[in-house]
Tab-separated table of C-alpha atoms (C1' of nucleotides) in Angstrom:
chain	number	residue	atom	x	y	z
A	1191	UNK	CA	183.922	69.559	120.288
A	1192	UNK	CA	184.681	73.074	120.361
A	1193	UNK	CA	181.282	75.452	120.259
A	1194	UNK	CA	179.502	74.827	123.212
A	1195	UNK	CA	176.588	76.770	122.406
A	1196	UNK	CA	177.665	80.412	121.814
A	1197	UNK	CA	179.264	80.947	118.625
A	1198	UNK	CA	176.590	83.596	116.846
A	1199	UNK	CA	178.316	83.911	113.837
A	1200	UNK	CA	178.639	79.692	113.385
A	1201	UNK	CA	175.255	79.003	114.789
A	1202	UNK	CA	173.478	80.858	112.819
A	1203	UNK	CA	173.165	78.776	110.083
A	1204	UNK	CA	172.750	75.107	109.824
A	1205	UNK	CA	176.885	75.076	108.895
A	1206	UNK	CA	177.003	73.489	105.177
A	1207	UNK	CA	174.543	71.478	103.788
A	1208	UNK	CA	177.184	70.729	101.554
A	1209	UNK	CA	178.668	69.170	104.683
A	1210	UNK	CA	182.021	67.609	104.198
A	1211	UNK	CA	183.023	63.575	102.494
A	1212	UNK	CA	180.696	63.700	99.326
A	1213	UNK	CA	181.777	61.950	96.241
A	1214	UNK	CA	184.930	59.627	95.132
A	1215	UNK	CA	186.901	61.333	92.370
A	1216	UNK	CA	184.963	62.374	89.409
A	1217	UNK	CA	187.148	59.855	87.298
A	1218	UNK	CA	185.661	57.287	89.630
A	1219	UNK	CA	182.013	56.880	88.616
A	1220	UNK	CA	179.184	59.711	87.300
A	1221	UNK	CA	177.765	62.028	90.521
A	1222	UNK	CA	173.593	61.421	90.611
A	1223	UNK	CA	171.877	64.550	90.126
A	1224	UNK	CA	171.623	64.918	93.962
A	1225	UNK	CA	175.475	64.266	94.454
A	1226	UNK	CA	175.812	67.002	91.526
A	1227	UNK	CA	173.268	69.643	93.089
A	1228	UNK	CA	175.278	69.259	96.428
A	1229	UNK	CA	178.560	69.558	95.083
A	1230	UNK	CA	178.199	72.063	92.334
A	1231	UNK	CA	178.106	74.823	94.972
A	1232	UNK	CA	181.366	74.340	96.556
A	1233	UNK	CA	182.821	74.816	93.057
A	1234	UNK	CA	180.049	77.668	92.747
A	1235	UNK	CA	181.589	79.622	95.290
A	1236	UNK	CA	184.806	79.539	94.378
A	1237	UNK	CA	183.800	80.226	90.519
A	1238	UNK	CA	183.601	84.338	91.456
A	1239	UNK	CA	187.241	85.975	90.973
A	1240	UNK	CA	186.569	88.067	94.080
A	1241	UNK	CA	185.508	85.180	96.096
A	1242	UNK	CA	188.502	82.982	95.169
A	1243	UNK	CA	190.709	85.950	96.189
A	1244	UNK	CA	189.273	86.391	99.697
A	1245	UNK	CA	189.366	82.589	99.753
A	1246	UNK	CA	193.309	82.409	98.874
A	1247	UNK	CA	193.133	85.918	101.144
A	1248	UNK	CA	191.805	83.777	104.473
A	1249	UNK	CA	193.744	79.999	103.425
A	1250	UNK	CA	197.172	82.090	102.839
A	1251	UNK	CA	196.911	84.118	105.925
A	1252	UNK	CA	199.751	83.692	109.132
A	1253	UNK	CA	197.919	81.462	111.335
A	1254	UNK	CA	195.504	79.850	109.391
A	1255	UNK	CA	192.712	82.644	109.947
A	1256	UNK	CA	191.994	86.373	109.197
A	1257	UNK	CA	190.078	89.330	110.296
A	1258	UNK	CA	188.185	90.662	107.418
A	1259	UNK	CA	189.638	94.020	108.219
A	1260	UNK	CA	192.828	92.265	106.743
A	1261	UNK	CA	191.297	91.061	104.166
A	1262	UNK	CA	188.963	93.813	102.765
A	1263	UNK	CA	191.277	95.329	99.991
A	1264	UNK	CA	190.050	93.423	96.525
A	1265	UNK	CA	188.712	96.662	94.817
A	1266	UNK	CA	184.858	96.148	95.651
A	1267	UNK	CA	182.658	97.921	98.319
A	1268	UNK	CA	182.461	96.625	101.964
A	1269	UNK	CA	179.184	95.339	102.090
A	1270	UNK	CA	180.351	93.163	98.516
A	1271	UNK	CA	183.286	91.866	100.782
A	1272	UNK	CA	180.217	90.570	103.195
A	1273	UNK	CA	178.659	89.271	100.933
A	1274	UNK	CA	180.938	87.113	98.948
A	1275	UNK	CA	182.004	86.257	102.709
A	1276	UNK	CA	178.459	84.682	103.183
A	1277	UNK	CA	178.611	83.199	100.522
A	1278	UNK	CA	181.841	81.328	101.416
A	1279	UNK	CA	180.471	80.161	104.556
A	1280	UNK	CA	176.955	79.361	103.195
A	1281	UNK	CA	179.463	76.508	100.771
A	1282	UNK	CA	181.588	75.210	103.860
A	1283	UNK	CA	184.565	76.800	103.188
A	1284	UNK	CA	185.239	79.187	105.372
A	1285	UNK	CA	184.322	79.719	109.156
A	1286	UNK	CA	183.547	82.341	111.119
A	1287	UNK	CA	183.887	83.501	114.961
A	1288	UNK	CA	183.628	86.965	116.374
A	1289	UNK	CA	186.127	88.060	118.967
A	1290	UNK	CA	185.762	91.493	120.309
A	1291	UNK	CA	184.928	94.073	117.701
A	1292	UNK	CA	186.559	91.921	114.792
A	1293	UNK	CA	185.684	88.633	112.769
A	1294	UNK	CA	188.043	85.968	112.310
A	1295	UNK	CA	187.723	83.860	109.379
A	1296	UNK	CA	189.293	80.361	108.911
A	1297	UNK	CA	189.435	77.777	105.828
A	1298	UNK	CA	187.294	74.701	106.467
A	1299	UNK	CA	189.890	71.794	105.324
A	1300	UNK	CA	187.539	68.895	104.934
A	1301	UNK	CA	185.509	70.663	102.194
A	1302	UNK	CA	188.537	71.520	100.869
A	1303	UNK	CA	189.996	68.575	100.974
A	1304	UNK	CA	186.783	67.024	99.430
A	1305	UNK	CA	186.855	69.073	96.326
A	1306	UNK	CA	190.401	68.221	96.063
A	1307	UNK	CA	189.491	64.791	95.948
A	1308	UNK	CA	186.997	64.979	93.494
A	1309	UNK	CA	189.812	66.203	90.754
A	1310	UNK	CA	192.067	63.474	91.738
A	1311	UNK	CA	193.058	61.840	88.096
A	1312	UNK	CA	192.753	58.895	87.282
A	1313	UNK	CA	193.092	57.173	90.636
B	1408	UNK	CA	190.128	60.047	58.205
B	1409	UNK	CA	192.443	62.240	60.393
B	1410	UNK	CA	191.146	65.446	59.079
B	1411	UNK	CA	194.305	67.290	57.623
B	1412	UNK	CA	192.741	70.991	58.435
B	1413	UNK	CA	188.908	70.837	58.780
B	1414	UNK	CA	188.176	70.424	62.432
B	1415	UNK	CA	185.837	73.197	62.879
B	1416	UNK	CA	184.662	72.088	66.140
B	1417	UNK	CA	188.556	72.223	67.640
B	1418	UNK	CA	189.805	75.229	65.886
B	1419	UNK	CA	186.811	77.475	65.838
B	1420	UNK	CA	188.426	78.742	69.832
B	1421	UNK	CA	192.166	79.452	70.804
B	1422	UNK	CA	191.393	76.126	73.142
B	1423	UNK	CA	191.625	77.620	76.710
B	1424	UNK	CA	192.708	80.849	77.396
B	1425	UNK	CA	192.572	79.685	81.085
B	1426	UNK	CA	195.334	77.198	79.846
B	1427	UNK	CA	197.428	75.113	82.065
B	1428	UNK	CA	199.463	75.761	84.774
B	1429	UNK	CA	198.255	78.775	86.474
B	1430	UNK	CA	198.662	79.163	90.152
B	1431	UNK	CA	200.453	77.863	93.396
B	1432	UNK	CA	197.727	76.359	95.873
B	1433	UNK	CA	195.487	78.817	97.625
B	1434	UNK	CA	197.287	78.509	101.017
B	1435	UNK	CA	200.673	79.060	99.445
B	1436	UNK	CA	200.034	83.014	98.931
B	1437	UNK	CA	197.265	85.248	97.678
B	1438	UNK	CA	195.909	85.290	94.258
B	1439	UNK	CA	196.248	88.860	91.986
B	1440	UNK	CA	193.783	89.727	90.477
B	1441	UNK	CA	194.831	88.628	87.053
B	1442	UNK	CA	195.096	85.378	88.610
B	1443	UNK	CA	191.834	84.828	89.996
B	1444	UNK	CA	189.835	86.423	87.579
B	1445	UNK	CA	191.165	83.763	84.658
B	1446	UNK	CA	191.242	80.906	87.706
B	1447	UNK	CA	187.920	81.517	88.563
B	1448	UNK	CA	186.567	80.509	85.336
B	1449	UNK	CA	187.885	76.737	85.895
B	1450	UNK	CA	185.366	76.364	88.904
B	1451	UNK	CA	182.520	78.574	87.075
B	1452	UNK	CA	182.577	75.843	84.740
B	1453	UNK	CA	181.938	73.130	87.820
B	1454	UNK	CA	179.692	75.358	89.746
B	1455	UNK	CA	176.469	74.236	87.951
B	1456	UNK	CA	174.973	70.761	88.768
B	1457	UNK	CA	174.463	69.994	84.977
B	1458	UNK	CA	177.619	70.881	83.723
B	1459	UNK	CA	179.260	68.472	86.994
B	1460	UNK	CA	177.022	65.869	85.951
B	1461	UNK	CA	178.497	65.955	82.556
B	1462	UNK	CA	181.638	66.387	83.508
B	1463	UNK	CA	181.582	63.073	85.923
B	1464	UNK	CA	180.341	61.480	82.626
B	1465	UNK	CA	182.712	61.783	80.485
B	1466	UNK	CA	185.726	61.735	83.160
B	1467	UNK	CA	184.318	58.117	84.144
B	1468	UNK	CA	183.096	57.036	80.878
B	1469	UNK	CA	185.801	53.857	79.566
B	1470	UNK	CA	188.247	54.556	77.370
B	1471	UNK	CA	188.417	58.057	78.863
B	1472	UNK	CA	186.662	59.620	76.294
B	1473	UNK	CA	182.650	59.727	75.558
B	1474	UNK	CA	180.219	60.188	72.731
B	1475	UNK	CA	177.523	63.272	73.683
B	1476	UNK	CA	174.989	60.725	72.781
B	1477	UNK	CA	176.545	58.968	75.638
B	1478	UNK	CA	175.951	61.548	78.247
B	1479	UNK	CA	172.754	63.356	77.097
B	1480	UNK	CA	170.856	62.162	79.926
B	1481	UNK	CA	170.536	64.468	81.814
B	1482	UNK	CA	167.406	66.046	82.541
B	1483	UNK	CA	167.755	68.777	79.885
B	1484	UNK	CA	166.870	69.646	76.274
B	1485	UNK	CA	169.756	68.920	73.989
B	1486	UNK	CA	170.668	72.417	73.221
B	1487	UNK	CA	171.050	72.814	76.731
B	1488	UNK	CA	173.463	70.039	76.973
B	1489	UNK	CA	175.704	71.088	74.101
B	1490	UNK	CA	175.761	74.737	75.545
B	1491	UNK	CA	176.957	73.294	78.997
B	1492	UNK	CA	179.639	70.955	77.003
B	1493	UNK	CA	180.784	74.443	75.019
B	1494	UNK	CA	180.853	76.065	78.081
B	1495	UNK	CA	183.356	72.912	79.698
B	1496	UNK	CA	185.214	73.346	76.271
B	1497	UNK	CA	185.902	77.618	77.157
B	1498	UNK	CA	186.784	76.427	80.310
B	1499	UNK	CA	189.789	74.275	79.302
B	1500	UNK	CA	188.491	71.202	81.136
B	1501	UNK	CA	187.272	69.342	78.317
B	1502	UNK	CA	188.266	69.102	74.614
B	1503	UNK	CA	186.228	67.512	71.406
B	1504	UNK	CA	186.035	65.960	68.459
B	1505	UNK	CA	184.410	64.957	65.801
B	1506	UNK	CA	184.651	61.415	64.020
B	1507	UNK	CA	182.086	60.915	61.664
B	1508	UNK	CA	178.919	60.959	62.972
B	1509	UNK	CA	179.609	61.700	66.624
B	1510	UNK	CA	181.537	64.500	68.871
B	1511	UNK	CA	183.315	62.788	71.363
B	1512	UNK	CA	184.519	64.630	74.704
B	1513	UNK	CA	187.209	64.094	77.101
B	1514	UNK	CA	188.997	65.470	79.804
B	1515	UNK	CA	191.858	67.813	79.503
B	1516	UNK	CA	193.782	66.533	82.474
B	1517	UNK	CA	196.355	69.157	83.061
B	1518	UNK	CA	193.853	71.694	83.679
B	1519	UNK	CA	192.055	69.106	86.169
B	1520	UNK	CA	195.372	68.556	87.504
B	1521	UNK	CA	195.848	72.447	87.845
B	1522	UNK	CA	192.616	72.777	89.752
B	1523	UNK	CA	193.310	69.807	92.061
B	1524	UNK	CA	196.796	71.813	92.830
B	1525	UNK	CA	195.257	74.677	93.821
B	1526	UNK	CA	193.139	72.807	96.659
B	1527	UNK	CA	196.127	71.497	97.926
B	1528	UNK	CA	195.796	71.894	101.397
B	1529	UNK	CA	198.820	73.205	103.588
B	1530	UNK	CA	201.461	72.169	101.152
C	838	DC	C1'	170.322	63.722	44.850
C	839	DA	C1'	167.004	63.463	49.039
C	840	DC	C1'	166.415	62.103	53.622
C	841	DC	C1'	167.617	61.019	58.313
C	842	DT	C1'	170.318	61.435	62.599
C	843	DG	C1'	173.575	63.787	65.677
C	844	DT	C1'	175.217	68.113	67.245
C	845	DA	C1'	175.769	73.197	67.280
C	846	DT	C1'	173.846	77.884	67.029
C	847	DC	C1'	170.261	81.479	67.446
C	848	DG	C1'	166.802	84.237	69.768
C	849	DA	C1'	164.049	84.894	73.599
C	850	DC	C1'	162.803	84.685	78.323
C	851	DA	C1'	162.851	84.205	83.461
C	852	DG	C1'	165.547	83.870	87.270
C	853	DA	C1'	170.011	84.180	89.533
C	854	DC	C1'	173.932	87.013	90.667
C	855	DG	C1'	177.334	90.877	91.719
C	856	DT	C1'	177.347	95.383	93.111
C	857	DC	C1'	176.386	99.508	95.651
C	858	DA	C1'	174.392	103.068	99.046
C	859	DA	C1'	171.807	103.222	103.067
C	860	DC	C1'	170.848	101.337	107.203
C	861	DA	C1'	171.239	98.045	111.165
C	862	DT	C1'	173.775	95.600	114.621
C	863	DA	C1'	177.587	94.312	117.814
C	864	DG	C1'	181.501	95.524	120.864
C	865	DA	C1'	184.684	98.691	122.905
C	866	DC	C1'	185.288	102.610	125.519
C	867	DA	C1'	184.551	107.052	127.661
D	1247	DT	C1'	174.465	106.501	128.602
D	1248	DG	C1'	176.436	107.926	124.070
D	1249	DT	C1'	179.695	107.549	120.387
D	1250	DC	C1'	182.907	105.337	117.476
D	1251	DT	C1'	184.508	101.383	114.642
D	1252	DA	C1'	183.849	96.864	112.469
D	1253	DT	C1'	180.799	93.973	110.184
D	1254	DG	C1'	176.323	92.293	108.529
D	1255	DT	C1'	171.701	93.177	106.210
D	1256	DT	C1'	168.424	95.364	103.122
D	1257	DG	C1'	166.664	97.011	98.825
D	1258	DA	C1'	167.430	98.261	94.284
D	1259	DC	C1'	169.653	98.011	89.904
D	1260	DG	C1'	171.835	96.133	85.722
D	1261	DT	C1'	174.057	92.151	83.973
D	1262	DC	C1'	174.943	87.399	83.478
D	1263	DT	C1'	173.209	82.687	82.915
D	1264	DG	C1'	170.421	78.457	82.322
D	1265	DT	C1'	166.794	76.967	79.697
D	1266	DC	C1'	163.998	76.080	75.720
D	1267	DG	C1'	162.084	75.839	70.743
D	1268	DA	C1'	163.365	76.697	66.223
D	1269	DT	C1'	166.773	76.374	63.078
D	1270	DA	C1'	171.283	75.372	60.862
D	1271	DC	C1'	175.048	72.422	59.895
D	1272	DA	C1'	177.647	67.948	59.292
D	1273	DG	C1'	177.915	63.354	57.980
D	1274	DG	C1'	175.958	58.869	56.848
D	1275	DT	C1'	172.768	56.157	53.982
D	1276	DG	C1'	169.641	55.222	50.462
DNA sequence: CACCTGTATCGACAGACGTCAACATAGACA
DNA sequence: TGTCTATGTTGACGTCTGTCGATACAGGTG
């Protein structure tokens, strides 16, 4: 399924650790301290006001994906924007593939599906 | 009894200042940056494994409410715990009070509710 | 009253984190 | 090849944060 082997940007890392269908609604039963330590990051990344804007940035944009050159205005430095990119991608929320000079991001929905799922009430 | 004015643990903060209803979900449009900076405070407060743990605790725990001495198990010192439950309290996700002896937590679930709108995934 | 238990606050410390300027790297194009 | 643009990485800096022990406060019980 899609990458066949050269996607530099995707490869790079081992895609999320967080990896995607982790725990039933919080409601449901208490997370172990593993389930937690997973977890906690996905909120993590999302817990930075800059981040959540590039995240709402990318998951808001026509066509389900952005360049970060559309992205780039939230009032910090460029390297900052890279960063809090990273970071984005290191939690398995956002993707990222290079085409020609510019970078393409995209919103991973499983994850963010799975955190979703988590805050479900009272199921 | 139902303290008439002497709930010092309820009344000592203006509850949440993230308060309720906040934002459309993140694929709807882009956060300002009023918005995300007092949105990103609601996943701060899930973004460390501890304060998730809890969290799960008292979301799950019967009677939808829980004791601290029901939930202080978890790997930390006591003050650490009650910082991590203050810190849910700032947040808006959980509220407390006292009767008698014990504080007893539970979930604010608008605010959940808020957060689990905001994941919503292509409306 | 004194004493005990449950919970919050204080003060200190180490480590994590956000930010930037400088530099490095990758493509496009001449 | 060289240069230009777009993006990522590095190193440094100050601030925030999680943690603990010590202490304070609240309420129950004797």
């Amino acid at each position: 399924m899609s990458n066949a082997k050269a996607l530099p940007l995707l490869e790079r890392e081992p895609a999320a650790e967080v990896a995607v269908p982790c725990c039933p609604p919080l409601t449901e039963r208490p997370l172990t301290a593993d389930e937690a330590e997973r977890t906690a990051g996905m909120f993590k990344a999302l817990g930075d006001p800059v981040r959540l804007r590039l995240f709402s940035l990318v998951a808001s944009h026509e066509g389900g994906e952005a360049c970060v050159c559309d992205i780039s205005d939230v009032g910090v430095s460029q390297p900052t924007v890279s960063h809090h990119l990273k970071k984005l991608r290191e939690a398995g929320l956002l993707t990222s593939e290079r085409r020609g000079t510019w970078v393409y991001y995209r919103v991973e929905p499983s994850v963010v599906a799975a955190m979703g799922q988590m805050l479900k009430i009272a199921g």
